[in-house]
PDB file of C-alpha atoms in Angstrom:
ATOM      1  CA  UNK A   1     -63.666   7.366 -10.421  1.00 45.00           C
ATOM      2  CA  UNK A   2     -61.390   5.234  -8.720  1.00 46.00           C
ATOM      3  CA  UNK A   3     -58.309   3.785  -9.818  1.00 43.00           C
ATOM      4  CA  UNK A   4     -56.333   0.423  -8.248  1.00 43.00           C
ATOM      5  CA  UNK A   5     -53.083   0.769  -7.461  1.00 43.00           C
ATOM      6  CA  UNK A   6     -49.752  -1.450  -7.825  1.00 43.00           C
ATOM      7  CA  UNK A   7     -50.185  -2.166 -11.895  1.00 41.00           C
ATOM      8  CA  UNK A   8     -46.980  -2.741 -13.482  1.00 41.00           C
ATOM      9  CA  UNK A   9     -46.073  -2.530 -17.644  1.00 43.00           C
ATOM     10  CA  UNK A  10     -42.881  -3.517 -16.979  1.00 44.00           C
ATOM     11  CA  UNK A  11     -43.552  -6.994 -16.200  1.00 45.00           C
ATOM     12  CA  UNK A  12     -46.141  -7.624 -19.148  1.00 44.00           C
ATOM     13  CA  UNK A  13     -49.649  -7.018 -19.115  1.00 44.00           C
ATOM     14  CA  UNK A  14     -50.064 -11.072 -18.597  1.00 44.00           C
ATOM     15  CA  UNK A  15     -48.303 -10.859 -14.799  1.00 42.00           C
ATOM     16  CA  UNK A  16     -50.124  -7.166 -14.079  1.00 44.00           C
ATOM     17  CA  UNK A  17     -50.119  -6.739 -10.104  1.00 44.00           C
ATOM     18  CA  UNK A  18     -53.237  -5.629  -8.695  1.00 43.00           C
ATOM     19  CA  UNK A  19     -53.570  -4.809  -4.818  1.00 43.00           C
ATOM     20  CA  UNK A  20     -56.151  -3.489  -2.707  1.00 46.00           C
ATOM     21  CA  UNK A  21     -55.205  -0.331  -2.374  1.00 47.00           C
ATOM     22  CA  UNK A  22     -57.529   2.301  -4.598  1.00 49.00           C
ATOM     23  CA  UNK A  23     -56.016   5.905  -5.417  1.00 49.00           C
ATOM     24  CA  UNK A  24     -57.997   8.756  -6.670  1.00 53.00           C
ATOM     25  CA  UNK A  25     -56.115  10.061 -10.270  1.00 51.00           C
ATOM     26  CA  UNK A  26     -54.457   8.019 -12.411  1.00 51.00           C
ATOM     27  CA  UNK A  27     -50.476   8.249 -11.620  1.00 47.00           C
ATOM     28  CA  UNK A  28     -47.663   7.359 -14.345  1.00 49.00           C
ATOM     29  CA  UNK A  29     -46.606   4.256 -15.422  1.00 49.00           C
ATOM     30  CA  UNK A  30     -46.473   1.719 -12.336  1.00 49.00           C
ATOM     31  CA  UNK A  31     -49.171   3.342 -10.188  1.00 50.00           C
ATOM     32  CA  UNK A  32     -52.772   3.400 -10.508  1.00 48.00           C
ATOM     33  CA  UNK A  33     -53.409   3.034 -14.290  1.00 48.00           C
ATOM     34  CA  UNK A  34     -56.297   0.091 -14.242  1.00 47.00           C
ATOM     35  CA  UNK A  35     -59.783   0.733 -14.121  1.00 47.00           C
ATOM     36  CA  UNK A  36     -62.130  -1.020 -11.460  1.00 46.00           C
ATOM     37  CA  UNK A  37     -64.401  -1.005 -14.497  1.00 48.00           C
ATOM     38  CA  UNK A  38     -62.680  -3.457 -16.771  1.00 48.00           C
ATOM     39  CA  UNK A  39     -62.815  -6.100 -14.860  1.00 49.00           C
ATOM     40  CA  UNK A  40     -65.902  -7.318 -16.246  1.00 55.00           C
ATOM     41  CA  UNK A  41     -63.920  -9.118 -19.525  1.00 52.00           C
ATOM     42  CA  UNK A  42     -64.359 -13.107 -19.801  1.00 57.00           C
ATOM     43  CA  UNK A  43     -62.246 -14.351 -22.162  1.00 58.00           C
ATOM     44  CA  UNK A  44     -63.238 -17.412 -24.571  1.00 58.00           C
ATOM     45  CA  UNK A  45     -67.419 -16.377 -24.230  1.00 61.00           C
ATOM     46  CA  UNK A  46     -67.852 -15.425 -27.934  1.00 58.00           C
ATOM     47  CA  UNK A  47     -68.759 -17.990 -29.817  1.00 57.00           C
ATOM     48  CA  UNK A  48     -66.265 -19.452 -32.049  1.00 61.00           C
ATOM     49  CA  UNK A  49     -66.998 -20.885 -35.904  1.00 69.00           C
ATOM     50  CA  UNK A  50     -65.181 -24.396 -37.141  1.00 70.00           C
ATOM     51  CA  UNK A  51     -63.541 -24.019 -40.478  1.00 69.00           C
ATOM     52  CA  UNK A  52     -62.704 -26.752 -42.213  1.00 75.00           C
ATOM     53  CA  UNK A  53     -60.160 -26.911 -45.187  1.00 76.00           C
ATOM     54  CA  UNK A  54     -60.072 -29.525 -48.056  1.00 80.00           C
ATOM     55  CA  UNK A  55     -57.097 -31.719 -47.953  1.00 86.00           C
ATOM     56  CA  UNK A  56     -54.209 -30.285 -49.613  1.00 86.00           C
ATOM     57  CA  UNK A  57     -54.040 -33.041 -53.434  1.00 91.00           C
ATOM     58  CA  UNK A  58     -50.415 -32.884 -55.027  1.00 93.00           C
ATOM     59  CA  UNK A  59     -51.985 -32.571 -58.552  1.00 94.00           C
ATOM     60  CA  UNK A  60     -48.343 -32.910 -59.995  1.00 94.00           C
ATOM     61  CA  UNK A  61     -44.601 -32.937 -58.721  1.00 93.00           C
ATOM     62  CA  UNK A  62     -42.059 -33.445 -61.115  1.00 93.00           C
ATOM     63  CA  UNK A  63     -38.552 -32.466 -62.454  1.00 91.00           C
ATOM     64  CA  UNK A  64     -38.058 -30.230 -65.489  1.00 91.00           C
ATOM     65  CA  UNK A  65     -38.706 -31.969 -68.722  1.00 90.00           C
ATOM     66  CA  UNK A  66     -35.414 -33.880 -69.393  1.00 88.00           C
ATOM     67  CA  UNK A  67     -35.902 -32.921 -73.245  1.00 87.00           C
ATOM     68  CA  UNK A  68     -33.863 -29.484 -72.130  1.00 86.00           C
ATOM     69  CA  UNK A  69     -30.819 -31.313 -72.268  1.00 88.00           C
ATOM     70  CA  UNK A  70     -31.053 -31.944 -75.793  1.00 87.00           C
ATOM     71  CA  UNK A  71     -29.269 -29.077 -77.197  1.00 86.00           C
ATOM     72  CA  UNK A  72     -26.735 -28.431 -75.136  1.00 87.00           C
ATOM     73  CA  UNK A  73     -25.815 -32.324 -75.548  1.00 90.00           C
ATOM     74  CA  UNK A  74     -25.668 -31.701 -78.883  1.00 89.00           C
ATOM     75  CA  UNK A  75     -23.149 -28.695 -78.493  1.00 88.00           C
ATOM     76  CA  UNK A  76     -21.105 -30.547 -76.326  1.00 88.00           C
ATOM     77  CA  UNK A  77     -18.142 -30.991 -79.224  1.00 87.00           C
ATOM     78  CA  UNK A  78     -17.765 -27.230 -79.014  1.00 86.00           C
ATOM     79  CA  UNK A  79     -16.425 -25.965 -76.454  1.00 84.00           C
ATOM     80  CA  UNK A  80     -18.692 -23.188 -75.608  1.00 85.00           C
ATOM     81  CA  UNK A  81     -21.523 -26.205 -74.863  1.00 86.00           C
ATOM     82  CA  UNK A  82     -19.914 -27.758 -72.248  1.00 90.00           C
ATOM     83  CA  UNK A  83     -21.121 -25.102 -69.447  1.00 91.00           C
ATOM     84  CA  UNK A  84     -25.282 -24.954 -71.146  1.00 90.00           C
ATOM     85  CA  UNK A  85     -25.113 -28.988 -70.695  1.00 92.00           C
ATOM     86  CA  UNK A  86     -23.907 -28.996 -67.212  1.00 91.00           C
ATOM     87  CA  UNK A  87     -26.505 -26.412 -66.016  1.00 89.00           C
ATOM     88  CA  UNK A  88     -29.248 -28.708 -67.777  1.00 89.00           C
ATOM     89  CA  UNK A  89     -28.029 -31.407 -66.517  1.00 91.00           C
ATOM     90  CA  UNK A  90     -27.750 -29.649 -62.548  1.00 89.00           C
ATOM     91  CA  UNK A  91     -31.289 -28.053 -63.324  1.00 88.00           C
ATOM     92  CA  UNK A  92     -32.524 -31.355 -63.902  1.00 89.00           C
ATOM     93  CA  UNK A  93     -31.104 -33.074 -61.089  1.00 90.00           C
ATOM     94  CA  UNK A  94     -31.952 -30.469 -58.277  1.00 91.00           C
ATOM     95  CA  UNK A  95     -35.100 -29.019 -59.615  1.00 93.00           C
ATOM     96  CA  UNK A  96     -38.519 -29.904 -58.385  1.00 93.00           C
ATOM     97  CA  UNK A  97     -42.131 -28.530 -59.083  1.00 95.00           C
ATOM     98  CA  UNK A  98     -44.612 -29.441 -56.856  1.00 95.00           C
ATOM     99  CA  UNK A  99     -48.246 -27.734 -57.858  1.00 96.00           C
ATOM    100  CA  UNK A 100     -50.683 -28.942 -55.272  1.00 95.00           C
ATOM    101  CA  UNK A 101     -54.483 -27.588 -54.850  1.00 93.00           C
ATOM    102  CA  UNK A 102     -53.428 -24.601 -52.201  1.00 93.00           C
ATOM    103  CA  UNK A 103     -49.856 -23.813 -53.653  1.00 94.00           C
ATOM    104  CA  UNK A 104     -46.638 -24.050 -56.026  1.00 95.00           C
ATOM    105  CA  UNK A 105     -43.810 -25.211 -54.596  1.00 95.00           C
ATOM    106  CA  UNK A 106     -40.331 -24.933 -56.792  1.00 94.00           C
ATOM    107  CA  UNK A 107     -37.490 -26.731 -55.185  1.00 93.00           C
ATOM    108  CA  UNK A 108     -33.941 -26.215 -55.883  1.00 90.00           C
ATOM    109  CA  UNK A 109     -30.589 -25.970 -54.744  1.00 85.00           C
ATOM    110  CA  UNK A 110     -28.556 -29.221 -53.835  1.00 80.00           C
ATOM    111  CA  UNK A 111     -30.514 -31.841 -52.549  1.00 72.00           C
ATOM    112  CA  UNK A 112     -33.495 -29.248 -52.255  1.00 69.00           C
ATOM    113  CA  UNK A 113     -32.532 -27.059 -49.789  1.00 82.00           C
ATOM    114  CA  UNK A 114     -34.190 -23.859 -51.175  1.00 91.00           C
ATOM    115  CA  UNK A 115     -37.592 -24.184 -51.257  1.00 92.00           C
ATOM    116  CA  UNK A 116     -39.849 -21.468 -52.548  1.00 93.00           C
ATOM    117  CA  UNK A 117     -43.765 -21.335 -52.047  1.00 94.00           C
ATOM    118  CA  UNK A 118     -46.765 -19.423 -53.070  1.00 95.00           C
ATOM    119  CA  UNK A 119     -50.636 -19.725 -52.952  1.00 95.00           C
ATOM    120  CA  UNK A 120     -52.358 -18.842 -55.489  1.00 95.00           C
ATOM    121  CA  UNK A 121     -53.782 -15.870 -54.134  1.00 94.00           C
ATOM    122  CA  UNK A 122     -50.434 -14.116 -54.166  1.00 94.00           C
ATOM    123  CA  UNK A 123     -50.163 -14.530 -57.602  1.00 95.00           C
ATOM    124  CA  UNK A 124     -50.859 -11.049 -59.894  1.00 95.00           C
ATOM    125  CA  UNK A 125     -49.996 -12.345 -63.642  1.00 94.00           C
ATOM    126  CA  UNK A 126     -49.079 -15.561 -65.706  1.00 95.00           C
ATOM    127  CA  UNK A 127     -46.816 -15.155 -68.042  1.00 95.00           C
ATOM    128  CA  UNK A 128     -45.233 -18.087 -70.712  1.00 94.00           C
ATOM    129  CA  UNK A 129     -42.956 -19.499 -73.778  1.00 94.00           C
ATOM    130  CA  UNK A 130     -43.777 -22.928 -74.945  1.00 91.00           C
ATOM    131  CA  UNK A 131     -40.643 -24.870 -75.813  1.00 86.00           C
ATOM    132  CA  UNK A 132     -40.908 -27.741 -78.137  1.00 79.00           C
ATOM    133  CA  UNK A 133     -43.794 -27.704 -79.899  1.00 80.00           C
ATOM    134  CA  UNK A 134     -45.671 -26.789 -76.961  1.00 78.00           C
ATOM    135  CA  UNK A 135     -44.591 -29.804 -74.884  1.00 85.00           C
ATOM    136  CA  UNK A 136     -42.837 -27.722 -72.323  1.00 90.00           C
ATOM    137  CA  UNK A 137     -42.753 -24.234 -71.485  1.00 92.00           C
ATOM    138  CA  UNK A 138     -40.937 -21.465 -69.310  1.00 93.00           C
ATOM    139  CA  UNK A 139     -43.375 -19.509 -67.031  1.00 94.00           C
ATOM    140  CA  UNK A 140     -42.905 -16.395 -64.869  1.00 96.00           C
ATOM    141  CA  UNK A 141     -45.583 -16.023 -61.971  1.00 95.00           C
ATOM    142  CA  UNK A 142     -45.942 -12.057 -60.734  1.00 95.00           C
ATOM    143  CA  UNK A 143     -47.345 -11.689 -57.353  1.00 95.00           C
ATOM    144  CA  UNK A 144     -48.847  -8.962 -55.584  1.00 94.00           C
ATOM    145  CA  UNK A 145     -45.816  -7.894 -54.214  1.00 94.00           C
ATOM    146  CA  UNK A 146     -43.495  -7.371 -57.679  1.00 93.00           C
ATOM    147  CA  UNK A 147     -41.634 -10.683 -56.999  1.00 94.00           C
ATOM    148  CA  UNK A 148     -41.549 -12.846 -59.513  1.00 95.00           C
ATOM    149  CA  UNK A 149     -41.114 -16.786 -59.844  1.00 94.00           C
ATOM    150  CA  UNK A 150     -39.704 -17.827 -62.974  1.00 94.00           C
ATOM    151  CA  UNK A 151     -40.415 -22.152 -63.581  1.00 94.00           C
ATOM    152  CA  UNK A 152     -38.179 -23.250 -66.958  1.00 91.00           C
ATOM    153  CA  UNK A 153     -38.902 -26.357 -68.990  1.00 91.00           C
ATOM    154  CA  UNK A 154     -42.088 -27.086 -67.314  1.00 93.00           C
ATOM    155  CA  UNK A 155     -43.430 -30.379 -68.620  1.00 92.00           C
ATOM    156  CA  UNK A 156     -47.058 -31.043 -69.617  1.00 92.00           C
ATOM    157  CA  UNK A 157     -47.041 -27.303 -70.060  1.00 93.00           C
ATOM    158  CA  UNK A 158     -50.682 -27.062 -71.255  1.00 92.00           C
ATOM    159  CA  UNK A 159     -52.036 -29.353 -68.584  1.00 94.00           C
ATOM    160  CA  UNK A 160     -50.193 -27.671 -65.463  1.00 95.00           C
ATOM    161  CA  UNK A 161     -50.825 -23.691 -67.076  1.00 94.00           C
ATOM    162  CA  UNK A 162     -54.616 -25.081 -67.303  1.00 94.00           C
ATOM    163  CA  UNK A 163     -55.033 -26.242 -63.451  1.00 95.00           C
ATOM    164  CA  UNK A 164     -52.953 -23.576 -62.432  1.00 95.00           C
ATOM    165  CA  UNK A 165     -54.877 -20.435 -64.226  1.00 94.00           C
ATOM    166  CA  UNK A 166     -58.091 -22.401 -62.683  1.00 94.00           C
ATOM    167  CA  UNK A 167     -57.039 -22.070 -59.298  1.00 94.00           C
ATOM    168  CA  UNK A 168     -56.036 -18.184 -59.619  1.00 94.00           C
ATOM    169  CA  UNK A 169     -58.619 -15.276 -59.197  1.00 93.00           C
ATOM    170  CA  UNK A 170     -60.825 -14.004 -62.241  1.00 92.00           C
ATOM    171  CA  UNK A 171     -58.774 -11.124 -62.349  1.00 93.00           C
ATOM    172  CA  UNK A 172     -55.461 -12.439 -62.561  1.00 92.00           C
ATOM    173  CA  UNK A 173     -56.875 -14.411 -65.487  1.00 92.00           C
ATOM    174  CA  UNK A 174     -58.118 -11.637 -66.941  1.00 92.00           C
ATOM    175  CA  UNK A 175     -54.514 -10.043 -66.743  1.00 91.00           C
ATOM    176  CA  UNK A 176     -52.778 -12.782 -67.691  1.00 89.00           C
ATOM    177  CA  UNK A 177     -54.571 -13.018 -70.866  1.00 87.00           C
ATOM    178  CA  UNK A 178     -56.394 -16.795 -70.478  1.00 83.00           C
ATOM    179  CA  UNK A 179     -59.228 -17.478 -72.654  1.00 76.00           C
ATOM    180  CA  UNK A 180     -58.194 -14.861 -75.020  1.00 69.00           C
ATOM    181  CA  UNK A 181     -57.397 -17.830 -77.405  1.00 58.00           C
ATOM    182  CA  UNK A 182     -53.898 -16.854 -76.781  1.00 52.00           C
ATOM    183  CA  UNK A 183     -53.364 -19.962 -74.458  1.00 49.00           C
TER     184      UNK A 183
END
């Protein structure tokens, strides 16, 4: 078998030298380590198959339901309710959900800057409060990896927990509880 000599890993495998000359063995690294017989590789011949993705639909994006600020407004004489009624208020300003068809997006942070996002494959188990008579709710998404991403005072609680439990895996649903009547 012969082998062509003048191959060179330390320049990439992209900008490999080949020359004329043809040795006998195979030497170590920078000398005759090709094969005459792969040469026969044309890259791009296998067919390739189009796939085509829906359009990503924002089904909601809003801010936490301003009815959180309530109660700490109402403990604002004490003392103690001045530092609930400023995070409220904060939450409410820099806090954004954004549940499209492919992914939940929770934005936070002034003016946005932290931005977290998940599809809903990544998601394990759905877990909730409702708040105010089931207007709003806190929910904690699990993912696959053990993170967890906690959304509080979600508005239209039962509307967004619907789309977003019919956009997750049977399994997770399963987990999660949904259709168990406990929804």
């Amino acid at each position: 078998m012969a082998f062509v000599s003048g191959f060179s890993l330390g320049t990439g495998l992209g900008s490999a030298r080949l020359s004329k000359h043809v040795c006998e063995r195979p030497v170590r690294w920078g000398r005759c380590a090709v094969s005459m017989a792969t040469s026969k590789f044309q890259p791009g011949k296998m067919p390739k198959e189009k796939v085509k993705l829906d359009p990503e639909e924002v089904f909601v994006d809003v801010a936490p339901t301003p009815f959180e600020i309530l109660i700490p407004f109402l403990s604002l004489p004490t003392i103690i309710g001045i530092i609930p009624f400023i995070a409220a208020v904060a939450r409410q300003l820099w806090v954004r959900y954004k549940i499209t068809s492919r992914r939940i997006s929770v934005s936070s942070g002034f003016q946005g800057q932290n931005t977290v996002e998940i599809v809903y494959a990544d998601v394990d188990r759905v877990r909730y409060v409702r708040r105010l008579l089931g207007e709003s709710g806190d929910m904690v998404l699990e993912l696959r990896d053990g993170a967890k991403l906690e959304m509080r005072a979600v508005p239209e609680f039962q509307r967004i927990y619907d789309y977003i439990m019919s956009k997750v895996d049977a399994d997770t649903r399963e987990r999660s509880g949904f259709g168990k009547g406990k929804e």
